[in-house]
PDB file of C-alpha atoms in Angstrom:
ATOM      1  CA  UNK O   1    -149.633  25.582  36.710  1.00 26.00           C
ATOM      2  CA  UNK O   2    -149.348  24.314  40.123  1.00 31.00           C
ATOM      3  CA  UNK O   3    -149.237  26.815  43.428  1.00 36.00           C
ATOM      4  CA  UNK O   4    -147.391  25.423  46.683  1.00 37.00           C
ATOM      5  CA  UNK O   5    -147.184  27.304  49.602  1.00 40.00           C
ATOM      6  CA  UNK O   6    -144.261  27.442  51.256  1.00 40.00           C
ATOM      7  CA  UNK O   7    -144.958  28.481  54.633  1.00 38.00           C
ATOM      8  CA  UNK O   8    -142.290  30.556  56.537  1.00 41.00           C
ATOM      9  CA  UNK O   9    -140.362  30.780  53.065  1.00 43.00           C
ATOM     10  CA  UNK O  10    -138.522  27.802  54.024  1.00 45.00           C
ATOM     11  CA  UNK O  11    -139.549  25.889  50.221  1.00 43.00           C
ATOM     12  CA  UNK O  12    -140.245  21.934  51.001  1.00 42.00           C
ATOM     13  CA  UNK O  13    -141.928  21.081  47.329  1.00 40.00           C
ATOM     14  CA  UNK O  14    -139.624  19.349  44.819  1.00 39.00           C
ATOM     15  CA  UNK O  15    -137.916  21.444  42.783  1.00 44.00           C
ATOM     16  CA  UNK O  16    -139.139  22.717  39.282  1.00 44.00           C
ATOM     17  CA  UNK O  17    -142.303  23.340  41.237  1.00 41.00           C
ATOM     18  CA  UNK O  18    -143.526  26.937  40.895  1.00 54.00           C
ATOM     19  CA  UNK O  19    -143.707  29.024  44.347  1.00 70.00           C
ATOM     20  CA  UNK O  20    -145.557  31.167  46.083  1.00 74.00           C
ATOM     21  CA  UNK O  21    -143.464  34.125  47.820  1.00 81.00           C
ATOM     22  CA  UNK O  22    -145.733  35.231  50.312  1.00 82.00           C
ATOM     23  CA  UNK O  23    -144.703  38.648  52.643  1.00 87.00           C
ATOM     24  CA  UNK O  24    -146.620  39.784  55.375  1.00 88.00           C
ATOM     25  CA  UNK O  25    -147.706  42.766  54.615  1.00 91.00           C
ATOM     26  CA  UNK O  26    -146.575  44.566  58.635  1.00 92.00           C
ATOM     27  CA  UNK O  27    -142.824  43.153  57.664  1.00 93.00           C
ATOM     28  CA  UNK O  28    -142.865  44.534  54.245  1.00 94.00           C
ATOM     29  CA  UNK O  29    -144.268  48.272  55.999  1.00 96.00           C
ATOM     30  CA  UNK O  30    -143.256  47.852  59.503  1.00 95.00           C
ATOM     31  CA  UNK O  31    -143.961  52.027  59.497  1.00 95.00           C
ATOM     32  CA  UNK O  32    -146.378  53.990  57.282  1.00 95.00           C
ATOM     33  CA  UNK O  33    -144.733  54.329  53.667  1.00 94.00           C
ATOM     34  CA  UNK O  34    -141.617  52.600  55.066  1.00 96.00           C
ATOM     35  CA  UNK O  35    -140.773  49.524  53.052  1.00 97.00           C
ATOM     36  CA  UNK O  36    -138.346  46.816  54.666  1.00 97.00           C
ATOM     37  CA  UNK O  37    -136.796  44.936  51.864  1.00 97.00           C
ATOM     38  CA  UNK O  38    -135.437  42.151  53.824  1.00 96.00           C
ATOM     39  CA  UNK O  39    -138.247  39.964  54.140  1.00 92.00           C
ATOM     40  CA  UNK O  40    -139.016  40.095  50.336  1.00 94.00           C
ATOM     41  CA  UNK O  41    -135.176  39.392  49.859  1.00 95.00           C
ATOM     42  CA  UNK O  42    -134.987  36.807  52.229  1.00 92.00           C
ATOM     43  CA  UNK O  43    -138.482  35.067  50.753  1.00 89.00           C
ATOM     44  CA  UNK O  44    -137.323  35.235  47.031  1.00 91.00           C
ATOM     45  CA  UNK O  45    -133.253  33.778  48.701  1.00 91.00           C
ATOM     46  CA  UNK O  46    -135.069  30.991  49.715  1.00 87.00           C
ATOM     47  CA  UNK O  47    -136.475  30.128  46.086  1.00 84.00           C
ATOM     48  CA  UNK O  48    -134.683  28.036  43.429  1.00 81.00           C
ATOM     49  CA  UNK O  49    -137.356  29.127  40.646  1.00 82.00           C
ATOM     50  CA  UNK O  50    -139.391  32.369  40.000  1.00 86.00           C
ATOM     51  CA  UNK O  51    -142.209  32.864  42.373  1.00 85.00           C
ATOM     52  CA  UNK O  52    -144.907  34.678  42.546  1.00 83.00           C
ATOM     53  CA  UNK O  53    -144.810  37.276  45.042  1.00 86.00           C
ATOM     54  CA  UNK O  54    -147.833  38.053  47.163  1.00 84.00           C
ATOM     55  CA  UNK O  55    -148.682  40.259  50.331  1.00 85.00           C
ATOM     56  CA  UNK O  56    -150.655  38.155  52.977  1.00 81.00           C
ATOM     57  CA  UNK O  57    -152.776  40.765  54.653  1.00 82.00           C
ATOM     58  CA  UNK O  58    -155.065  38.002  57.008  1.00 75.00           C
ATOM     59  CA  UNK O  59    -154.916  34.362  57.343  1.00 71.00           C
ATOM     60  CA  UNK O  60    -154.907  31.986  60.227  1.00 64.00           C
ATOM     61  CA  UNK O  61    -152.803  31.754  63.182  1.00 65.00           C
ATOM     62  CA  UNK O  62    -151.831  29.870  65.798  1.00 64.00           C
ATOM     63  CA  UNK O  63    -154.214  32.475  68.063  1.00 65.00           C
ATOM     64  CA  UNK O  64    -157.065  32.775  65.731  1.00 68.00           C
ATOM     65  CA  UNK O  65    -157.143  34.674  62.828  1.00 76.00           C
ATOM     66  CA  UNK O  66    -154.998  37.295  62.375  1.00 80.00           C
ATOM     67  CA  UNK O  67    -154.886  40.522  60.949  1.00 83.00           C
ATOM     68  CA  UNK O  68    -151.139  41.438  59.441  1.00 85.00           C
ATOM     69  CA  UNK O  69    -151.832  44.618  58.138  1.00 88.00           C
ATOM     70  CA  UNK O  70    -149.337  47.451  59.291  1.00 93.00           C
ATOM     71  CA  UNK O  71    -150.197  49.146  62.490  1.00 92.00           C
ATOM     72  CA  UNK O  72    -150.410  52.365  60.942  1.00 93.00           C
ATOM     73  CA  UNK O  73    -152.993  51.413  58.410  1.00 93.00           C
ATOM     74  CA  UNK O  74    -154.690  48.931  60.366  1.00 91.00           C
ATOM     75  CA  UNK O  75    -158.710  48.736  60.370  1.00 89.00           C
ATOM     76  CA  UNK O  76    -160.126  45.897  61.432  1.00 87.00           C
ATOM     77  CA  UNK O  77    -163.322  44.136  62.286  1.00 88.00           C
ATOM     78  CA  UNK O  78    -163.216  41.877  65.204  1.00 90.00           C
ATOM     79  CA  UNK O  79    -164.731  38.631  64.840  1.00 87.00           C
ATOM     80  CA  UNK O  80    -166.280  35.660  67.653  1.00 90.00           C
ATOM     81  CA  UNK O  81    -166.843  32.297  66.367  1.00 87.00           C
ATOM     82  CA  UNK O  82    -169.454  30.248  67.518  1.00 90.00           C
ATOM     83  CA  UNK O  83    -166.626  27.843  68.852  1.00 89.00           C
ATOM     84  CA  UNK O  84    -165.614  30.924  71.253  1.00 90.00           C
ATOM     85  CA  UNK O  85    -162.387  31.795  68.909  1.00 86.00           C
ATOM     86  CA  UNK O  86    -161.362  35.500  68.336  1.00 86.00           C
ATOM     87  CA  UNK O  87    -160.113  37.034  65.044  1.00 85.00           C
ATOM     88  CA  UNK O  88    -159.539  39.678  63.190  1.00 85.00           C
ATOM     89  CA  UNK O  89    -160.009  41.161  59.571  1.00 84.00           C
ATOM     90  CA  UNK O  90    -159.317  43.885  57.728  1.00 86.00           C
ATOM     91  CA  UNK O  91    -161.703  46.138  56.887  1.00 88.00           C
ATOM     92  CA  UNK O  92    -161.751  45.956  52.881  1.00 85.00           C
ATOM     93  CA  UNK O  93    -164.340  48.441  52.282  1.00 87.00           C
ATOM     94  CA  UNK O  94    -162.088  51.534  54.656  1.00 90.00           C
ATOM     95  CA  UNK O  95    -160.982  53.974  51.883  1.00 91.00           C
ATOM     96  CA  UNK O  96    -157.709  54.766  53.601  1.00 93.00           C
ATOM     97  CA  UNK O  97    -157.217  51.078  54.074  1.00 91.00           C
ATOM     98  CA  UNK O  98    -157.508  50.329  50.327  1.00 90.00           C
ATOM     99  CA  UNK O  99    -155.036  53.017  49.824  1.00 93.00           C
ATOM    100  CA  UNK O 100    -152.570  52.216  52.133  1.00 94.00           C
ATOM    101  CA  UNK O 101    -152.801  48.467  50.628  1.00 92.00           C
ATOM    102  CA  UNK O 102    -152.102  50.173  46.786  1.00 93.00           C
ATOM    103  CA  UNK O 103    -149.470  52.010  47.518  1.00 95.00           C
ATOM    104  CA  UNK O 104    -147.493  48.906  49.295  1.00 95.00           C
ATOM    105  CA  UNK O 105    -148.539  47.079  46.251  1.00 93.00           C
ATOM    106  CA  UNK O 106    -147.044  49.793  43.489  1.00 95.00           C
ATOM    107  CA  UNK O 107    -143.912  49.949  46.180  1.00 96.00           C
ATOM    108  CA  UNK O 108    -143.538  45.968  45.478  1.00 96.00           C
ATOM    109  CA  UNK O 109    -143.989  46.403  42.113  1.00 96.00           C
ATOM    110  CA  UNK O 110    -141.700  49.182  41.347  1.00 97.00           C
ATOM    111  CA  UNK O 111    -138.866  47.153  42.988  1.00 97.00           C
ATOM    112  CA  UNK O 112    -139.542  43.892  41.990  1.00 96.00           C
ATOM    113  CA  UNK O 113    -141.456  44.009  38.343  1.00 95.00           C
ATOM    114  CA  UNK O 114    -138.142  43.473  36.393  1.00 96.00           C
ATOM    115  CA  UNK O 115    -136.519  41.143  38.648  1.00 95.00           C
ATOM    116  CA  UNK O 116    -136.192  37.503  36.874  1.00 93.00           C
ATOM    117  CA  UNK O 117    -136.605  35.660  40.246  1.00 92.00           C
ATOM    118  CA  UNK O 118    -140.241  37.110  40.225  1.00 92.00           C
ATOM    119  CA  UNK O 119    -142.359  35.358  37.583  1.00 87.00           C
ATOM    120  CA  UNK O 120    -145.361  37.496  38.982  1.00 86.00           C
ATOM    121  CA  UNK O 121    -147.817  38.899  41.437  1.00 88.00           C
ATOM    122  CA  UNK O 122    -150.413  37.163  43.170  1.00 83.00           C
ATOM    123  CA  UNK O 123    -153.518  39.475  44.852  1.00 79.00           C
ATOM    124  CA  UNK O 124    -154.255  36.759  47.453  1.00 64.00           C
ATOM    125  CA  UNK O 125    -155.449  37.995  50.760  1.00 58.00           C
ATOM    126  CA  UNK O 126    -156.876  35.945  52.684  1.00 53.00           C
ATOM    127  CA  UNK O 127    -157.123  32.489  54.296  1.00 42.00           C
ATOM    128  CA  UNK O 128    -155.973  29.725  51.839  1.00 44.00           C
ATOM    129  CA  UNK O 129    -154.188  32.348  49.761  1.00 43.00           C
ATOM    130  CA  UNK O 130    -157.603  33.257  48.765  1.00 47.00           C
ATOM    131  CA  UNK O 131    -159.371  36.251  47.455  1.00 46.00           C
ATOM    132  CA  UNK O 132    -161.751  35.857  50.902  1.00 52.00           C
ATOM    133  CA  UNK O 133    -161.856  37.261  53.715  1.00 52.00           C
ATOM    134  CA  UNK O 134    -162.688  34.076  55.987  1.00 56.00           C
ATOM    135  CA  UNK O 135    -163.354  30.282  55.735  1.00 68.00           C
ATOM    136  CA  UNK O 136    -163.861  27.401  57.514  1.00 72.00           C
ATOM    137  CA  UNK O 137    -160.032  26.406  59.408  1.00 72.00           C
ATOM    138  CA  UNK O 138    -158.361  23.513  59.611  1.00 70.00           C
ATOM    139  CA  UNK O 139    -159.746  23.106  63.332  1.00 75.00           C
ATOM    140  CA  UNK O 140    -163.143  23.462  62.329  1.00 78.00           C
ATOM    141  CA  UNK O 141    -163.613  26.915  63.537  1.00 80.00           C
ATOM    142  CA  UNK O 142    -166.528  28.959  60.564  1.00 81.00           C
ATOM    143  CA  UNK O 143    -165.000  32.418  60.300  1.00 79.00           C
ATOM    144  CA  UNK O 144    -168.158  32.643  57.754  1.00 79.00           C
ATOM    145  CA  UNK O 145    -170.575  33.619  60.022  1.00 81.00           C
ATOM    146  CA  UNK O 146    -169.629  35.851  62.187  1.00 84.00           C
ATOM    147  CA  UNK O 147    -167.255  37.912  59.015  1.00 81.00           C
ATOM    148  CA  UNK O 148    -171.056  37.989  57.260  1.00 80.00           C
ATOM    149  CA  UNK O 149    -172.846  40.257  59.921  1.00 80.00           C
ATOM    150  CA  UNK O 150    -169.048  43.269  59.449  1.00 84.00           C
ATOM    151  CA  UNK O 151    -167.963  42.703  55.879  1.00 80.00           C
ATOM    152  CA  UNK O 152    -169.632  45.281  53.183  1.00 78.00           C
ATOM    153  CA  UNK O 153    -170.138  42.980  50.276  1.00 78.00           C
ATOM    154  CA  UNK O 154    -169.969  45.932  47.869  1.00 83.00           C
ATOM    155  CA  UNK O 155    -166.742  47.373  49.459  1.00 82.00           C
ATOM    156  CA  UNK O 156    -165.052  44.395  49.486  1.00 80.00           C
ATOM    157  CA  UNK O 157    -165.876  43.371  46.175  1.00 81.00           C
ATOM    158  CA  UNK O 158    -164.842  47.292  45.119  1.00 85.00           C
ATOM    159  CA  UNK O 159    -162.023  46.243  47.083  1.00 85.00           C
ATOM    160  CA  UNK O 160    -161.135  43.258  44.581  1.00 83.00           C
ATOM    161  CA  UNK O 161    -162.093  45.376  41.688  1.00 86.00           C
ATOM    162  CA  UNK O 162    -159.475  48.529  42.693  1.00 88.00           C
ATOM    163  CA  UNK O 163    -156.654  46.608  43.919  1.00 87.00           C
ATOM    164  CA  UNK O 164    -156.387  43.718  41.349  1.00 87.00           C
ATOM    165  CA  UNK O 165    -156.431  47.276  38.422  1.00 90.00           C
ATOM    166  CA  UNK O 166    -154.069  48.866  40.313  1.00 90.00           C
ATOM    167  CA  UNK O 167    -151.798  46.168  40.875  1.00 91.00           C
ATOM    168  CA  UNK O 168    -152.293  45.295  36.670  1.00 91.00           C
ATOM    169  CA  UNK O 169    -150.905  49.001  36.196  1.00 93.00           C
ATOM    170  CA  UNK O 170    -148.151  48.595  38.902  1.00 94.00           C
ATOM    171  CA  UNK O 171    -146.871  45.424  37.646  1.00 93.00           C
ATOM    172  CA  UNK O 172    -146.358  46.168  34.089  1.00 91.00           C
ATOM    173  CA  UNK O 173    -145.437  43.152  31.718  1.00 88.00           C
ATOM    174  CA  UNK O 174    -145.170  40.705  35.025  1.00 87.00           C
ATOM    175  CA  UNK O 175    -149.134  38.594  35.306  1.00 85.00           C
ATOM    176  CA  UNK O 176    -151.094  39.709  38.115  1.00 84.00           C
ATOM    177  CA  UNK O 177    -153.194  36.463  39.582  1.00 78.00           C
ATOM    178  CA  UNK O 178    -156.446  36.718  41.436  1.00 74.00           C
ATOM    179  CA  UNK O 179    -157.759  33.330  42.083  1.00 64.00           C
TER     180      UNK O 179
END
């Protein structure tokens, strides 16, 4: 199977070609346990085959990198690149982060699971559409580092663990992707 981002949900890959639906996850909740439809809506409008839906939670931005978690949930670690550049992560190992993070996942799933334009869910976080919390951008910049010194190996690999079960249970018959 091949994955193609399409970036702003705008498609550009021939078609046939299985999608990614990506939804940032402070559009989806723009206030705590408030779900916004229109962005999925919009995202899965703009496909021509079933996609597979995913909530982008951090990835890289034209000012760094960028936390999109709600601002209700949000906890994040601030990061300083070598190269001077600021970012931001979420904090994967903050219980009521996690949580906050489920439940927007079972919301997704309990609207979307038997939809045919939805082929399945993807747990991809991070930069790349990654299970990762940082990498090394396009402009050179190594989020590594500095990410190594904040992140709680344990709780973010809990983190993995927790979400990708509970998003198995949310999403029913539909396949749940971690990659």
């Amino acid at each position: 199977m091949r994955y193609v981002m399409t970036w702003a949900n705008q498609g550009g890959v021939p078609s046939g070609v299985e999608r990614h639906c990506p939804v940032l996850w402070r559009e989806l909740e723009p206030r705590a346990g408030q779900y916004d439809w229109g962005p999925v809506e919009r995202a899965l409008g703009a496909q021509d085959t079933p996609c597979h839906l995913q909530i982008i939670i951090s990835m890289y931005g034209p000012t760094g990198l960028t936390d999109y978690t709600p601002a209700a949930h949000r906890r994040s670690l601030k990061l300083t690149a070598a190269n001077g550049q600021t970012g931001e992560i979420p904090d994967y190992a903050n219980p009521g982060w996690k949580t906050a993070y489920q439940r927007a996942v079972s919301a997704l799933a309990a609207r979307y699971r038997a939809d045919p334009r939805v082929a399945s869910y993807q747990l991809a976080l991070g930069l790349n559409q990654e299970t990762q919390a940082t990498a090394i951008t396009a402009d050179g910049t190594n989020w590594h580092l500095p990410a190594r010194g904040l992140l709680d190996e344990e709780g973010y690999y809990g983190f993995i663990q927790a979400t990708t079960a509970a998003a198995i249970a949310a999403w029913g018959d539909k396949p749940v992707y971690v990659p």
